[in-house]
Amino acid sequence: KIHESSTNNVTELIITGLFQDPEVQRVCFVLFLPVYLATVVGNGLIVVMVSVSKSLRSPMYFFLGYLSLVEICYSSTVVPKFIMDLLAKVKTISLKGCLAQIFFFHFFVVTEILLLMVMAYDRYVAICKPLHYMNIMSRQLCHMLVAGSWLGGFIHSIIQVLNTINLPFCGPNVIDHYFCDLRPLFKLACKDTFVEGIIVLANSGLISIFSVTILVSSYAIILFNLRKRSAEGRRKALSTCASHITVVILFFGPAIFIYMRPSSTFTGDKLVAVVYTVITPMLNPIIYTLRNAEVKIAMRKLWARRENPGMGT
């Protein structure tokens, strides 16, 4: 403990941000604030629709509701602070606040990954075992799969933070990013973080490899099974799968680019991070509603009920 107190003199971190030019930062503020608001409103609408609409009672929409809830939480761990920092001359965060941001960011990211896997399994059962679908995807199993996703995210995140919390920070205190993440924080530790880096890579890498394998396998089996379907059956199944596959690519593409290669300090890395922290959460509700007739109908009914409160369902 004596060693820690003599070296742990950093209690506050300075964040470099996305760009240094104040003019560019103001432009980013004007661009990103509506994007974040659209993320919260769009995903919030899906959560409300799934909760109140009788036509969206199937397991697929049950999982979609939770995915949208996680999107709001995940975006909210990074984006509000990032947007406020765009107007600040000096961007700071306490070391405890930084660790909290890392914990919640990783918690919601891994919960989302596991939910995407659950949704792929749901589509696999729906398309490959349609006669047994309602028996297999029982309400109890759906609740267990969602609870398992949250628990998996929590365990992953606890490992990441416990791995980081005892690192000594004795300066410098400038974190080269627009939010707190493990790699930029490790660079500030005044000890060799090779072992901690390996633990992070193993923890994140195993989840990434496992989830990508499961997702690719699920959709490969689904596409293989669709050959036996009628043209109409194929079109309907592909329509729902296309939404999932688009979301998976948008989510995993940038994350793999950042985490599965040697770290760098390029602005390019930060811009890629913007895609999965700011842009992708906003696109998900658009992708799901544009390609899904049932969601569109439920949205119209919800809007009609709002316009005419006296109307029944």
Short mmCIF file of N, CA and C in Angstrom, two decimals, residues 134-195:
data_model
loop_
_atom_site.label_atom_id
_atom_site.label_comp_id
_atom_site.label_asym_id
_atom_site.label_seq_id
_atom_site.Cartn_x
_atom_site.Cartn_y
_atom_site.Cartn_z
N MET A 134 -42.21 -22.20 -31.01
CA MET A 134 -42.81 -21.68 -29.77
C MET A 134 -42.50 -22.56 -28.55
N ASN A 135 -42.30 -23.87 -28.79
CA ASN A 135 -41.92 -24.77 -27.69
C ASN A 135 -40.48 -24.52 -27.24
N ILE A 136 -39.59 -24.37 -28.25
CA ILE A 136 -38.17 -24.15 -27.91
C ILE A 136 -37.98 -22.76 -27.29
N MET A 137 -38.49 -21.73 -27.98
CA MET A 137 -38.30 -20.34 -27.51
C MET A 137 -39.41 -19.98 -26.51
N SER A 138 -39.47 -20.73 -25.42
CA SER A 138 -40.49 -20.46 -24.40
C SER A 138 -40.16 -19.14 -23.69
N ARG A 139 -41.16 -18.61 -23.01
CA ARG A 139 -40.97 -17.34 -22.28
C ARG A 139 -39.84 -17.48 -21.25
N GLN A 140 -39.80 -18.63 -20.60
CA GLN A 140 -38.77 -18.89 -19.58
C GLN A 140 -37.38 -18.86 -20.19
N LEU A 141 -37.21 -19.52 -21.36
CA LEU A 141 -35.90 -19.54 -22.02
C LEU A 141 -35.51 -18.14 -22.46
N CYS A 142 -36.48 -17.38 -23.00
CA CYS A 142 -36.19 -16.00 -23.45
C CYS A 142 -35.68 -15.16 -22.29
N HIS A 143 -36.33 -15.25 -21.13
CA HIS A 143 -35.89 -14.50 -19.95
C HIS A 143 -34.50 -14.95 -19.50
N MET A 144 -34.25 -16.26 -19.56
CA MET A 144 -32.94 -16.79 -19.16
C MET A 144 -31.83 -16.31 -20.11
N LEU A 145 -32.13 -16.28 -21.41
CA LEU A 145 -31.13 -15.83 -22.39
C LEU A 145 -30.79 -14.35 -22.21
N VAL A 146 -31.81 -13.54 -21.92
CA VAL A 146 -31.57 -12.10 -21.68
C VAL A 146 -30.77 -11.92 -20.39
N ALA A 147 -31.18 -12.63 -19.33
CA ALA A 147 -30.46 -12.54 -18.04
C ALA A 147 -29.01 -13.00 -18.22
N GLY A 148 -28.81 -14.06 -19.01
CA GLY A 148 -27.45 -14.56 -19.29
C GLY A 148 -26.61 -13.54 -20.02
N SER A 149 -27.23 -12.77 -20.92
CA SER A 149 -26.51 -11.72 -21.66
C SER A 149 -26.03 -10.62 -20.71
N TRP A 150 -26.92 -10.20 -19.80
CA TRP A 150 -26.54 -9.17 -18.82
C TRP A 150 -25.45 -9.69 -17.88
N LEU A 151 -25.58 -10.95 -17.45
CA LEU A 151 -24.60 -11.54 -16.54
C LEU A 151 -23.24 -11.67 -17.23
N GLY A 152 -23.24 -12.11 -18.49
CA GLY A 152 -21.99 -12.23 -19.26
C GLY A 152 -21.28 -10.90 -19.40
N GLY A 153 -22.06 -9.84 -19.68
CA GLY A 153 -21.50 -8.48 -19.79
C GLY A 153 -20.88 -8.04 -18.47
N PHE A 154 -21.58 -8.35 -17.37
CA PHE A 154 -21.10 -7.95 -16.03
C PHE A 154 -19.80 -8.65 -15.68
N ILE A 155 -19.73 -9.97 -15.92
CA ILE A 155 -18.51 -10.75 -15.60
C ILE A 155 -17.32 -10.24 -16.42
N HIS A 156 -17.54 -10.02 -17.73
CA HIS A 156 -16.48 -9.52 -18.61
C HIS A 156 -15.95 -8.18 -18.07
N SER A 157 -16.88 -7.28 -17.73
CA SER A 157 -16.52 -5.94 -17.31
C SER A 157 -15.78 -5.92 -15.97
N ILE A 158 -16.25 -6.75 -15.05
CA ILE A 158 -15.59 -6.86 -13.73
C ILE A 158 -14.13 -7.31 -13.91
N ILE A 159 -13.90 -8.28 -14.79
CA ILE A 159 -12.53 -8.77 -15.05
C ILE A 159 -11.66 -7.61 -15.58
N GLN A 160 -12.21 -6.84 -16.55
CA GLN A 160 -11.45 -5.73 -17.14
C GLN A 160 -11.08 -4.68 -16.10
N VAL A 161 -12.03 -4.35 -15.22
CA VAL A 161 -11.78 -3.29 -14.23
C VAL A 161 -10.86 -3.78 -13.11
N LEU A 162 -11.06 -5.00 -12.63
CA LEU A 162 -10.17 -5.56 -11.59
C LEU A 162 -8.73 -5.65 -12.09
N ASN A 163 -8.59 -5.89 -13.38
CA ASN A 163 -7.29 -5.96 -14.03
C ASN A 163 -6.60 -4.59 -14.07
N THR A 164 -7.41 -3.52 -14.02
CA THR A 164 -6.90 -2.15 -14.21
C THR A 164 -6.80 -1.37 -12.92
N ILE A 165 -7.67 -1.68 -11.96
CA ILE A 165 -7.87 -0.82 -10.79
C ILE A 165 -6.61 -0.65 -9.92
N ASN A 166 -5.74 -1.65 -9.91
CA ASN A 166 -4.54 -1.57 -9.05
C ASN A 166 -3.30 -1.02 -9.78
N LEU A 167 -3.46 -0.60 -11.02
CA LEU A 167 -2.31 -0.03 -11.74
C LEU A 167 -1.92 1.32 -11.12
N PRO A 168 -0.62 1.57 -10.95
CA PRO A 168 -0.20 2.88 -10.41
C PRO A 168 -0.14 3.94 -11.53
N PHE A 169 -0.69 5.12 -11.25
CA PHE A 169 -0.64 6.23 -12.20
C PHE A 169 0.06 7.40 -11.53
N CYS A 170 1.26 7.74 -12.05
CA CYS A 170 2.03 8.81 -11.41
C CYS A 170 2.33 9.94 -12.39
N GLY A 171 1.61 10.00 -13.50
CA GLY A 171 1.82 11.05 -14.51
C GLY A 171 2.67 10.52 -15.66
N PRO A 172 2.49 11.03 -16.88
CA PRO A 172 1.56 12.09 -17.27
C PRO A 172 0.10 11.64 -17.15
N ASN A 173 -0.82 12.63 -17.22
CA ASN A 173 -2.23 12.31 -17.00
C ASN A 173 -3.11 12.67 -18.21
N VAL A 174 -2.49 12.69 -19.40
CA VAL A 174 -3.25 13.03 -20.61
C VAL A 174 -3.62 11.75 -21.36
N ILE A 175 -4.93 11.49 -21.49
CA ILE A 175 -5.42 10.27 -22.15
C ILE A 175 -5.75 10.61 -23.61
N ASP A 176 -5.09 9.91 -24.52
CA ASP A 176 -5.19 10.26 -25.95
C ASP A 176 -6.43 9.59 -26.58
N HIS A 177 -7.60 10.10 -26.21
CA HIS A 177 -8.86 9.59 -26.76
C HIS A 177 -9.95 10.59 -26.44
N TYR A 178 -11.19 10.32 -26.87
CA TYR A 178 -12.29 11.22 -26.49
C TYR A 178 -13.16 10.58 -25.40
N PHE A 179 -12.81 9.35 -24.98
CA PHE A 179 -13.44 8.73 -23.80
C PHE A 179 -12.44 7.78 -23.18
N CYS A 180 -12.76 7.27 -21.99
CA CYS A 180 -11.83 6.38 -21.30
C CYS A 180 -11.95 4.97 -21.85
N ASP A 181 -10.84 4.43 -22.31
CA ASP A 181 -10.80 3.02 -22.69
C ASP A 181 -9.49 2.43 -22.18
N LEU A 182 -9.41 1.11 -22.22
CA LEU A 182 -8.29 0.42 -21.57
C LEU A 182 -6.94 0.73 -22.19
N ARG A 183 -6.86 0.66 -23.51
CA ARG A 183 -5.54 0.84 -24.17
C ARG A 183 -4.94 2.21 -23.89
N PRO A 184 -5.68 3.32 -24.12
CA PRO A 184 -5.09 4.64 -23.82
C PRO A 184 -4.74 4.80 -22.34
N LEU A 185 -5.55 4.19 -21.45
CA LEU A 185 -5.28 4.31 -20.01
C LEU A 185 -4.02 3.53 -19.62
N PHE A 186 -3.83 2.35 -20.21
CA PHE A 186 -2.64 1.54 -19.92
C PHE A 186 -1.35 2.30 -20.25
N LYS A 187 -1.41 3.13 -21.28
CA LYS A 187 -0.22 3.90 -21.69
C LYS A 187 0.22 4.88 -20.61
N LEU A 188 -0.71 5.24 -19.69
CA LEU A 188 -0.39 6.21 -18.64
C LEU A 188 0.14 5.55 -17.37
N ALA A 189 0.00 4.24 -17.26
CA ALA A 189 0.44 3.54 -16.04
C ALA A 189 1.96 3.59 -15.93
N CYS A 190 2.45 3.82 -14.70
CA CYS A 190 3.91 3.87 -14.54
C CYS A 190 4.44 2.50 -14.11
N LYS A 191 4.08 1.49 -14.89
CA LYS A 191 4.65 0.14 -14.79
C LYS A 191 4.37 -0.54 -16.12
N ASP A 192 5.07 -1.62 -16.36
CA ASP A 192 4.86 -2.37 -17.59
C ASP A 192 3.48 -3.04 -17.54
N THR A 193 2.66 -2.80 -18.56
CA THR A 193 1.28 -3.34 -18.56
C THR A 193 1.14 -4.50 -19.54
N PHE A 194 2.25 -5.19 -19.83
CA PHE A 194 2.20 -6.29 -20.80
C PHE A 194 1.21 -7.38 -20.35
N VAL A 195 1.31 -7.78 -19.07
CA VAL A 195 0.44 -8.86 -18.54
C VAL A 195 -1.02 -8.42 -18.58
#
